[in-house]
Short mmCIF file of C-alpha atoms in Angstrom, two decimals:
data_model
loop_
_atom_site.label_atom_id
_atom_site.label_comp_id
_atom_site.label_asym_id
_atom_site.label_seq_id
_atom_site.Cartn_x
_atom_site.Cartn_y
_atom_site.Cartn_z
CA MET A 1 13.57 -5.34 -2.92
CA PRO A 2 11.82 -3.12 -6.94
CA ILE A 3 10.05 -5.30 -9.30
CA LYS A 4 10.77 -4.54 -13.15
CA VAL A 5 7.46 -5.04 -14.89
CA ALA A 6 6.78 -4.99 -19.07
CA LEU A 7 3.45 -3.37 -20.19
CA HIS A 8 2.76 -3.76 -23.77
CA HIS A 9 -0.82 -1.07 -25.30
CA LEU A 10 -1.61 -1.23 -28.47
CA THR A 11 -4.75 0.85 -30.53
CA HIS A 12 -5.60 -0.37 -33.52
CA TYR A 13 -8.52 0.91 -35.83
CA ARG A 14 -8.80 -1.16 -39.50
CA PHE A 15 -10.85 0.21 -42.14
CA ASP A 16 -13.52 -0.08 -44.32
CA ARG A 17 -11.69 2.27 -47.06
CA PRO A 18 -9.27 4.84 -46.89
CA VAL A 19 -9.89 7.98 -44.59
CA GLN A 20 -8.57 10.60 -43.31
CA ILE A 21 -7.16 10.79 -39.67
CA HIS A 22 -6.93 13.30 -38.05
CA PRO A 23 -4.43 15.61 -35.62
CA HIS A 24 -3.97 13.38 -32.88
CA SER A 25 -2.51 14.72 -29.14
CA ILE A 26 -1.26 11.05 -27.84
CA ARG A 27 -0.73 11.40 -24.18
CA LEU A 28 0.37 7.79 -23.16
CA ARG A 29 4.54 8.35 -21.94
CA PRO A 30 5.18 8.60 -17.74
CA ALA A 31 5.34 11.59 -16.92
CA PRO A 32 9.71 13.40 -15.89
CA HIS A 33 8.52 13.42 -12.74
CA SER A 34 7.37 9.83 -12.32
CA ARG A 35 7.98 8.07 -8.63
CA SER A 36 9.23 5.24 -11.27
CA SER A 37 12.23 4.18 -13.08
CA ILE A 38 11.92 4.37 -16.78
CA LEU A 39 13.21 1.61 -18.38
CA SER A 40 12.66 2.04 -21.94
CA TYR A 41 10.27 3.91 -23.45
CA SER A 42 9.35 3.28 -26.75
CA LEU A 43 6.21 4.71 -29.21
CA LYS A 44 5.64 3.35 -32.35
CA VAL A 45 2.23 4.60 -35.13
CA ASN A 46 1.73 4.11 -38.65
CA PRO A 47 0.54 4.97 -40.91
CA GLU A 48 3.38 6.97 -42.37
CA HIS A 49 3.13 10.49 -39.83
CA PHE A 50 4.99 14.24 -38.58
CA ILE A 51 5.28 13.73 -34.67
CA ASN A 52 6.09 16.08 -32.30
CA TRP A 53 6.59 16.09 -28.95
CA GLN A 54 5.57 19.18 -26.29
CA GLN A 55 5.02 18.76 -22.61
CA ASP A 56 1.90 20.86 -20.83
CA PRO A 57 1.53 23.07 -17.94
CA THR A 58 2.26 21.01 -15.02
CA GLY A 59 5.24 18.17 -16.91
CA ASN A 60 2.69 16.06 -18.51
CA PHE A 61 4.90 13.95 -22.10
CA LEU A 62 1.86 14.42 -25.42
CA ALA A 63 2.72 13.58 -28.73
CA ARG A 64 0.96 15.65 -31.80
CA LEU A 65 1.32 13.69 -34.32
CA VAL A 66 -0.07 15.51 -37.80
CA PHE A 67 -1.04 12.55 -40.57
CA PRO A 68 -0.73 13.95 -44.34
CA GLN A 69 -1.80 10.92 -45.88
CA ARG A 70 -5.27 8.70 -46.12
CA ALA A 71 -4.90 4.80 -44.28
CA TRP A 72 -6.43 2.04 -43.61
CA GLU A 73 -4.88 1.88 -40.43
CA LEU A 74 -4.19 3.57 -37.36
CA ARG A 75 -2.05 1.34 -35.12
CA ILE A 76 -0.31 3.21 -31.57
CA GLN A 77 1.25 0.65 -29.53
CA VAL A 78 3.33 1.69 -26.75
CA ASP A 79 6.50 -0.90 -25.36
CA LEU A 80 7.66 0.56 -21.51
CA VAL A 81 9.76 -1.30 -19.13
CA VAL A 82 9.95 -0.21 -15.24
CA GLU A 83 11.29 -0.97 -12.62
CA LEU A 84 8.61 -1.04 -9.60
CA HIS A 85 9.63 0.75 -5.70
CA THR A 86 7.61 0.36 -2.70
CA ILE A 87 6.69 4.59 -2.17
CA ASN A 88 6.19 5.92 0.35
CA PRO A 89 3.01 7.71 0.34
CA PHE A 90 3.92 10.86 3.86
CA ASP A 91 7.48 11.11 1.97
CA PHE A 92 6.38 14.64 1.39
CA PHE A 93 6.56 18.03 3.51
CA LEU A 94 3.95 20.55 3.83
CA GLU A 95 4.82 24.22 4.15
CA PRO A 96 4.63 25.43 8.28
CA GLU A 97 1.56 27.68 6.62
CA ALA A 98 0.12 24.19 5.29
CA ASN A 99 0.25 21.96 8.33
CA THR A 100 -3.00 22.37 10.50
CA TYR A 101 -6.08 22.25 7.89
CA PRO A 102 -7.27 24.93 6.81
CA PHE A 103 -5.27 26.52 5.16
CA ASP A 104 -5.66 29.85 3.34
CA TYR A 105 -3.55 28.53 -0.51
CA PRO A 106 -1.47 31.96 -1.21
CA ALA A 107 -2.31 34.67 -3.42
CA GLU A 108 0.45 33.91 -5.91
CA MET A 109 -1.36 30.68 -6.59
CA GLU A 110 -5.21 31.73 -6.44
CA ALA A 111 -5.18 31.74 -10.72
CA ASP A 112 -3.15 28.71 -10.80
CA LEU A 113 -4.21 26.20 -8.22
CA ALA A 114 -8.47 28.06 -9.84
CA ILE A 115 -9.16 24.76 -12.58
CA TYR A 116 -8.16 22.65 -9.42
CA ARG A 117 -10.59 24.11 -6.60
CA SER A 118 -13.67 24.55 -8.76
CA PRO A 119 -16.27 24.13 -10.15
CA ALA A 120 -17.11 20.99 -7.15
CA ASP A 121 -19.62 18.06 -7.56
CA GLN A 122 -23.08 19.85 -6.12
CA SER A 123 -25.60 16.61 -5.80
CA ASP A 124 -27.53 16.70 -2.52
CA GLU A 125 -25.70 13.76 -2.08
CA LEU A 126 -22.89 14.49 -1.77
CA THR A 127 -23.17 18.26 0.34
CA ALA A 128 -24.90 15.41 3.24
CA TRP A 129 -20.93 14.06 3.54
CA VAL A 130 -20.35 17.85 3.92
CA LYS A 131 -21.95 17.73 6.80
CA GLU A 132 -20.66 14.52 7.86
CA ILE A 133 -17.45 15.19 7.55
CA GLN A 134 -17.05 18.26 8.63
CA GLU A 135 -19.08 17.59 11.72
CA THR A 136 -17.23 14.04 12.61
CA VAL A 137 -13.97 14.08 10.87
CA ILE A 138 -12.64 17.64 11.23
CA GLN A 139 -11.01 18.70 14.87
CA PRO A 140 -9.96 22.10 16.16
CA GLY A 141 -6.16 21.49 14.72
CA ILE A 142 -6.47 18.58 13.01
CA THR A 143 -3.12 18.51 11.27
CA THR A 144 -3.67 18.69 7.07
CA VAL A 145 -2.37 14.75 6.53
CA ASP A 146 -4.09 13.23 9.71
CA PHE A 147 -7.40 15.87 7.92
CA LEU A 148 -6.39 13.25 4.37
CA VAL A 149 -5.69 10.36 5.27
CA ASN A 150 -9.80 10.77 7.73
CA VAL A 151 -11.37 11.46 4.29
CA ASN A 152 -9.93 8.69 2.53
CA ALA A 153 -10.18 7.15 5.27
CA PHE A 154 -14.34 8.12 5.16
CA VAL A 155 -14.37 7.40 1.59
CA ALA A 156 -13.19 3.66 1.24
CA ASN A 157 -14.41 3.22 4.50
CA ARG A 158 -18.88 4.14 1.98
CA VAL A 159 -17.52 3.55 -1.29
CA GLY A 160 -16.65 -0.86 -2.41
CA TYR A 161 -14.78 -2.06 -5.06
CA ILE A 162 -16.37 -3.43 -8.24
CA ILE A 163 -14.19 -3.98 -11.47
CA ARG A 164 -16.65 -2.30 -13.43
CA MET A 165 -16.11 -2.61 -17.57
CA GLU A 166 -18.31 -0.34 -19.25
CA PRO A 167 -16.24 3.13 -20.53
CA GLY A 168 -16.72 6.19 -18.84
CA ILE A 169 -16.51 7.08 -15.51
CA GLN A 170 -19.95 6.88 -12.01
CA ASP A 171 -21.94 10.72 -11.36
CA CYS A 172 -20.90 10.84 -7.72
CA ALA A 173 -24.07 10.63 -6.07
CA HIS A 174 -24.65 7.61 -8.05
CA THR A 175 -21.35 6.35 -6.68
CA ILE A 176 -22.17 7.32 -3.14
CA ARG A 177 -26.44 5.99 -3.77
CA SER A 178 -25.41 2.01 -4.39
CA ALA A 179 -21.92 2.42 -2.35
CA LYS A 180 -19.67 0.27 -4.84
CA GLY A 181 -18.20 1.65 -8.04
CA SER A 182 -14.73 1.01 -10.37
CA CYS A 183 -10.95 3.14 -8.68
CA ARG A 184 -11.65 5.96 -11.08
CA ASP A 185 -15.85 6.35 -9.75
CA SER A 186 -13.75 6.64 -6.43
CA ALA A 187 -11.02 8.99 -7.55
CA VAL A 188 -12.88 11.36 -8.73
CA LEU A 189 -15.68 10.96 -5.69
CA LEU A 190 -12.77 11.41 -3.85
CA MET A 191 -11.32 14.33 -6.09
CA HIS A 192 -15.40 16.72 -6.02
CA LEU A 193 -15.13 15.42 -2.56
CA LEU A 194 -11.77 17.70 -1.54
CA ARG A 195 -12.62 20.48 -3.71
CA ARG A 196 -15.94 20.73 -1.91
CA LEU A 197 -13.66 21.17 1.61
CA GLY A 198 -10.80 24.17 0.51
CA LEU A 199 -9.25 21.37 -1.26
CA ALA A 200 -7.34 21.52 -5.22
CA SER A 201 -7.48 18.75 -6.06
CA ARG A 202 -6.73 16.67 -9.74
CA PHE A 203 -7.23 12.95 -10.99
CA CYS A 204 -4.52 11.95 -12.38
CA SER A 205 -4.83 8.67 -14.92
CA GLY A 206 -1.88 6.43 -15.41
CA TYR A 207 -1.65 2.71 -16.19
CA LEU A 208 -2.81 -0.40 -13.32
CA ILE A 209 0.38 -2.77 -12.78
CA GLN A 210 -1.12 -5.53 -10.89
CA LEU A 211 0.35 -8.65 -10.01
CA LYS A 212 -2.30 -10.34 -8.14
CA ALA A 213 -5.50 -10.13 -9.97
CA ASP A 214 -9.01 -8.63 -8.29
CA GLU A 215 -11.16 -11.63 -9.41
CA LYS A 216 -10.48 -15.69 -9.50
CA PRO A 217 -10.03 -17.08 -13.01
CA ARG A 218 -12.01 -19.65 -14.49
CA THR A 219 -9.08 -21.53 -16.19
CA GLY A 220 -5.32 -22.17 -14.57
CA PRO A 221 -3.11 -19.52 -12.05
CA ALA A 222 -3.25 -15.78 -13.03
CA GLY A 223 -0.38 -14.56 -10.86
CA PRO A 224 1.23 -14.63 -7.92
CA SER A 225 -0.98 -15.55 -5.06
CA GLU A 226 -0.07 -11.91 -3.55
CA ASP A 227 0.24 -8.63 -5.10
CA PHE A 228 3.35 -7.29 -4.48
CA THR A 229 3.10 -3.94 -6.21
#
């Protein structure tokens, strides 16, 4: 059964004097290939501005904003209503030549995928992980899907989840040594690990809509006891 949720995102800056706001590129709109059903979307920006909607080479929307006059504030507001469905993560097809790991990418894709294959983290800690995976996870004739599942499990079993409010992303070595990280830390670690293992991978950002809080609030209930997302 799908769940309908609303998301409100506000970024608001106030200045102590009128300032010239430089052009902005806003990437706060779901991609057209999103699996979730986008029921409504709005982007409101102050002060007065010119806006042009564009798409990057991978199909993501971006709003190019130009502000002709000085302003006392910058306010960017996104409102989104989305219908969430249960998604089967294995609902995809592989080309026959990519059914088993390792495999070679077609020559015509090499240029497009180069940015997603390097540079990869070269720390000693990640190198040790790569060696361990090659010795314990990769078996002759392993399917690519099983390989991906096993690498994901490898990371999940060694990195505990924490809520980390500090800005930025931990480097891979720190995450491995501390054995804990936020979801973005683990995602970047997995991305670099897959690149070191020969697969093209990239980091994708987005909104986390989570109906059940990670930690129990100190004051009253904050949602259902189970997470349905």
